[in-house]
PDB file of C-alpha atoms in Angstrom:
ATOM      1  CA  UNK A 176       7.174 -20.081 -17.275  1.00 80.00           C
ATOM      2  CA  UNK A 177       9.353 -20.555 -20.346  1.00 88.00           C
ATOM      3  CA  UNK A 178       8.403 -23.242 -22.822  1.00 91.00           C
ATOM      4  CA  UNK A 179      10.530 -26.371 -23.113  1.00 94.00           C
ATOM      5  CA  UNK A 180      11.750 -25.637 -26.669  1.00 93.00           C
ATOM      6  CA  UNK A 181      13.100 -22.227 -25.625  1.00 94.00           C
ATOM      7  CA  UNK A 182      14.828 -23.757 -22.605  1.00 96.00           C
ATOM      8  CA  UNK A 183      16.361 -26.526 -24.761  1.00 95.00           C
ATOM      9  CA  UNK A 184      17.676 -23.977 -27.236  1.00 94.00           C
ATOM     10  CA  UNK A 185      19.416 -22.034 -24.469  1.00 95.00           C
ATOM     11  CA  UNK A 186      20.632 -25.208 -22.716  1.00 94.00           C
ATOM     12  CA  UNK A 187      22.260 -26.494 -25.921  1.00 93.00           C
ATOM     13  CA  UNK A 188      24.698 -23.567 -25.992  1.00 94.00           C
ATOM     14  CA  UNK A 189      25.743 -23.912 -22.360  1.00 94.00           C
ATOM     15  CA  UNK A 190      28.290 -26.195 -20.720  1.00 90.00           C
ATOM     16  CA  UNK A 191      28.857 -27.662 -17.265  1.00 86.00           C
ATOM     17  CA  UNK A 192      28.319 -25.121 -14.509  1.00 91.00           C
ATOM     18  CA  UNK A 193      26.345 -22.835 -16.827  1.00 95.00           C
ATOM     19  CA  UNK A 194      23.783 -25.632 -17.267  1.00 93.00           C
ATOM     20  CA  UNK A 195      23.534 -25.999 -13.492  1.00 91.00           C
ATOM     21  CA  UNK A 196      22.958 -22.253 -13.206  1.00 95.00           C
ATOM     22  CA  UNK A 197      20.199 -22.421 -15.815  1.00 96.00           C
ATOM     23  CA  UNK A 198      18.482 -25.254 -13.916  1.00 94.00           C
ATOM     24  CA  UNK A 199      18.687 -23.269 -10.669  1.00 95.00           C
ATOM     25  CA  UNK A 200      17.262 -20.215 -12.454  1.00 97.00           C
ATOM     26  CA  UNK A 201      14.377 -22.296 -13.853  1.00 96.00           C
ATOM     27  CA  UNK A 202      13.617 -23.564 -10.364  1.00 96.00           C
ATOM     28  CA  UNK A 203      13.448 -19.995  -9.070  1.00 97.00           C
ATOM     29  CA  UNK A 204      10.985 -19.143 -11.857  1.00 96.00           C
ATOM     30  CA  UNK A 205       8.482 -21.799 -10.765  1.00 96.00           C
ATOM     31  CA  UNK A 206       5.166 -20.418  -9.601  1.00 95.00           C
ATOM     32  CA  UNK A 207       5.264 -20.386  -5.783  1.00 96.00           C
ATOM     33  CA  UNK A 208       3.657 -23.416  -4.157  1.00 97.00           C
ATOM     34  CA  UNK A 209       1.951 -22.657  -0.840  1.00 97.00           C
ATOM     35  CA  UNK A 210       3.449 -24.561   2.096  1.00 97.00           C
ATOM     36  CA  UNK A 211      -0.024 -25.901   2.932  1.00 97.00           C
ATOM     37  CA  UNK A 212       0.105 -27.954  -0.310  1.00 97.00           C
ATOM     38  CA  UNK A 213       3.459 -29.538   0.565  1.00 97.00           C
ATOM     39  CA  UNK A 214       2.019 -32.634   2.176  1.00 96.00           C
ATOM     40  CA  UNK A 215       2.630 -36.355   2.094  1.00 95.00           C
ATOM     41  CA  UNK A 216      -0.138 -36.610  -0.521  1.00 93.00           C
ATOM     42  CA  UNK A 217       1.705 -34.287  -2.950  1.00 94.00           C
ATOM     43  CA  UNK A 218       5.195 -35.675  -2.253  1.00 95.00           C
ATOM     44  CA  UNK A 219       6.783 -37.474  -5.222  1.00 93.00           C
ATOM     45  CA  UNK A 220       8.200 -40.810  -4.086  1.00 89.00           C
ATOM     46  CA  UNK A 221      11.692 -41.948  -5.060  1.00 86.00           C
ATOM     47  CA  UNK A 222      13.340 -38.535  -5.265  1.00 82.00           C
ATOM     48  CA  UNK A 223      16.580 -37.941  -3.373  1.00 81.00           C
ATOM     49  CA  UNK A 224      15.324 -34.457  -2.422  1.00 89.00           C
ATOM     50  CA  UNK A 225      11.790 -33.632  -1.356  1.00 93.00           C
ATOM     51  CA  UNK A 226       9.634 -32.868  -4.414  1.00 94.00           C
ATOM     52  CA  UNK A 227       5.986 -31.885  -4.309  1.00 96.00           C
ATOM     53  CA  UNK A 228       3.626 -31.694  -7.300  1.00 96.00           C
ATOM     54  CA  UNK A 229       0.062 -30.438  -7.012  1.00 95.00           C
ATOM     55  CA  UNK A 230      -2.244 -30.565 -10.051  1.00 92.00           C
ATOM     56  CA  UNK A 231      -4.772 -27.819 -10.690  1.00 89.00           C
ATOM     57  CA  UNK A 232      -6.685 -26.671 -13.747  1.00 83.00           C
ATOM     58  CA  UNK A 233      -9.244 -28.259 -16.019  1.00 86.00           C
ATOM     59  CA  UNK A 234      -9.211 -30.893 -18.773  1.00 86.00           C
ATOM     60  CA  UNK A 235      -8.633 -28.188 -21.409  1.00 92.00           C
ATOM     61  CA  UNK A 236      -5.712 -26.666 -19.532  1.00 94.00           C
ATOM     62  CA  UNK A 237      -3.826 -28.639 -16.890  1.00 94.00           C
ATOM     63  CA  UNK A 238      -1.772 -26.597 -14.491  1.00 95.00           C
ATOM     64  CA  UNK A 239       0.715 -27.801 -11.899  1.00 96.00           C
ATOM     65  CA  UNK A 240       2.275 -26.239  -8.843  1.00 97.00           C
ATOM     66  CA  UNK A 241       5.575 -27.825  -7.873  1.00 97.00           C
ATOM     67  CA  UNK A 242       8.506 -27.300  -5.543  1.00 97.00           C
ATOM     68  CA  UNK A 243      11.598 -28.980  -4.149  1.00 95.00           C
ATOM     69  CA  UNK A 244      13.865 -28.364  -1.182  1.00 95.00           C
ATOM     70  CA  UNK A 245      16.997 -28.644  -3.389  1.00 92.00           C
ATOM     71  CA  UNK A 246      17.904 -25.998  -5.991  1.00 92.00           C
ATOM     72  CA  UNK A 247      19.041 -28.203  -8.879  1.00 89.00           C
ATOM     73  CA  UNK A 248      16.257 -30.716  -8.271  1.00 90.00           C
ATOM     74  CA  UNK A 249      13.795 -27.817  -8.350  1.00 94.00           C
ATOM     75  CA  UNK A 250      15.208 -26.916 -11.768  1.00 94.00           C
ATOM     76  CA  UNK A 251      14.632 -30.464 -13.001  1.00 92.00           C
ATOM     77  CA  UNK A 252      11.081 -30.241 -11.638  1.00 94.00           C
ATOM     78  CA  UNK A 253      10.679 -27.001 -13.626  1.00 96.00           C
ATOM     79  CA  UNK A 254      11.791 -28.800 -16.810  1.00 95.00           C
ATOM     80  CA  UNK A 255       9.208 -31.555 -16.339  1.00 95.00           C
ATOM     81  CA  UNK A 256       6.465 -29.057 -15.525  1.00 96.00           C
ATOM     82  CA  UNK A 257       7.348 -26.824 -18.498  1.00 96.00           C
ATOM     83  CA  UNK A 258       6.833 -29.822 -20.805  1.00 96.00           C
ATOM     84  CA  UNK A 259       3.198 -30.221 -19.696  1.00 96.00           C
ATOM     85  CA  UNK A 260       2.101 -26.893 -18.198  1.00 96.00           C
ATOM     86  CA  UNK A 261      -1.208 -25.491 -19.443  1.00 95.00           C
ATOM     87  CA  UNK A 262      -1.696 -28.202 -22.079  1.00 95.00           C
ATOM     88  CA  UNK A 263      -4.907 -30.207 -22.522  1.00 96.00           C
ATOM     89  CA  UNK A 264      -5.140 -33.277 -20.274  1.00 95.00           C
ATOM     90  CA  UNK A 265      -5.594 -35.625 -23.228  1.00 95.00           C
ATOM     91  CA  UNK A 266      -2.419 -34.313 -24.886  1.00 96.00           C
ATOM     92  CA  UNK A 267      -0.405 -34.706 -21.672  1.00 96.00           C
ATOM     93  CA  UNK A 268      -1.751 -38.233 -21.110  1.00 95.00           C
ATOM     94  CA  UNK A 269      -0.501 -39.247 -24.578  1.00 96.00           C
ATOM     95  CA  UNK A 270       2.736 -37.249 -24.477  1.00 96.00           C
ATOM     96  CA  UNK A 271       6.158 -38.887 -24.272  1.00 96.00           C
ATOM     97  CA  UNK A 272       7.548 -36.552 -21.612  1.00 95.00           C
ATOM     98  CA  UNK A 273      10.759 -38.568 -21.355  1.00 93.00           C
ATOM     99  CA  UNK A 274      11.438 -37.985 -25.056  1.00 95.00           C
ATOM    100  CA  UNK A 275      10.630 -34.287 -24.645  1.00 95.00           C
ATOM    101  CA  UNK A 276      13.372 -34.094 -21.987  1.00 94.00           C
ATOM    102  CA  UNK A 277      16.000 -35.975 -24.064  1.00 93.00           C
ATOM    103  CA  UNK A 278      17.680 -32.793 -25.405  1.00 92.00           C
ATOM    104  CA  UNK A 279      18.752 -32.068 -21.816  1.00 91.00           C
ATOM    105  CA  UNK A 280      20.594 -35.404 -21.490  1.00 87.00           C
ATOM    106  CA  UNK A 281      19.934 -35.311 -17.750  1.00 83.00           C
ATOM    107  CA  UNK A 282      21.306 -38.803 -17.078  1.00 80.00           C
ATOM    108  CA  UNK A 283      24.735 -37.751 -18.353  1.00 78.00           C
ATOM    109  CA  UNK A 284      24.642 -34.175 -17.057  1.00 73.00           C
ATOM    110  CA  UNK A 285      23.596 -34.883 -13.474  1.00 72.00           C
ATOM    111  CA  UNK A 286      24.297 -37.498 -10.843  1.00 72.00           C
ATOM    112  CA  UNK A 287      21.926 -40.462 -10.790  1.00 72.00           C
ATOM    113  CA  UNK A 288      20.544 -39.518  -7.362  1.00 68.00           C
ATOM    114  CA  UNK A 289      19.431 -36.138  -8.800  1.00 67.00           C
ATOM    115  CA  UNK A 290      17.510 -37.765 -11.661  1.00 73.00           C
ATOM    116  CA  UNK A 291      16.190 -40.945 -10.030  1.00 77.00           C
ATOM    117  CA  UNK A 292      12.808 -39.413  -9.202  1.00 83.00           C
ATOM    118  CA  UNK A 293      12.180 -37.994 -12.687  1.00 88.00           C
ATOM    119  CA  UNK A 294      10.300 -41.096 -13.960  1.00 90.00           C
ATOM    120  CA  UNK A 295       8.080 -40.993 -10.851  1.00 90.00           C
ATOM    121  CA  UNK A 296       7.345 -37.313 -11.401  1.00 91.00           C
ATOM    122  CA  UNK A 297       6.501 -37.949 -15.055  1.00 93.00           C
ATOM    123  CA  UNK A 298       4.244 -40.873 -14.089  1.00 93.00           C
ATOM    124  CA  UNK A 299       2.400 -38.762 -11.533  1.00 92.00           C
ATOM    125  CA  UNK A 300       1.766 -35.966 -14.055  1.00 94.00           C
ATOM    126  CA  UNK A 301       0.657 -38.372 -16.785  1.00 95.00           C
ATOM    127  CA  UNK A 302      -1.599 -40.358 -14.438  1.00 93.00           C
ATOM    128  CA  UNK A 303      -3.314 -37.164 -13.314  1.00 93.00           C
ATOM    129  CA  UNK A 304      -3.759 -36.072 -16.935  1.00 94.00           C
ATOM    130  CA  UNK A 305      -5.230 -39.480 -17.874  1.00 94.00           C
ATOM    131  CA  UNK A 306      -7.710 -39.302 -14.968  1.00 93.00           C
ATOM    132  CA  UNK A 307      -8.820 -35.803 -15.954  1.00 92.00           C
ATOM    133  CA  UNK A 308      -9.031 -36.689 -19.666  1.00 90.00           C
ATOM    134  CA  UNK A 309     -11.171 -39.753 -18.886  1.00 90.00           C
ATOM    135  CA  UNK A 310     -13.583 -37.500 -16.981  1.00 81.00           C
TER     136      UNK A 310
END
């Protein structure tokens, strides 16, 4: 998975449809999530498309599996995951993921129904990280 800074650098030089294509490409690059993990327990609430996030890993290195049934939404999921993937739980718990995603200007680039679940996804990731960091 690419890191968020590299993605932002590429995204900055793209416009309109090219940005959509990059998001779709990022979604395709997500590590496959087994269908058995796509359950009500891993479903992110408030998303217009179905989004699943499953945390794995240890306190020193959080790892997330994620998927969506919509291509562009899956790309947004990939952005969120790339901001936190394989980082220490304590760092993720303290991180301002929303600020990390600001270079992508998602609210102005995408329709509101495509981005409405992003805060819920960020909350889920941060809550998991806080639980793991607290031991």
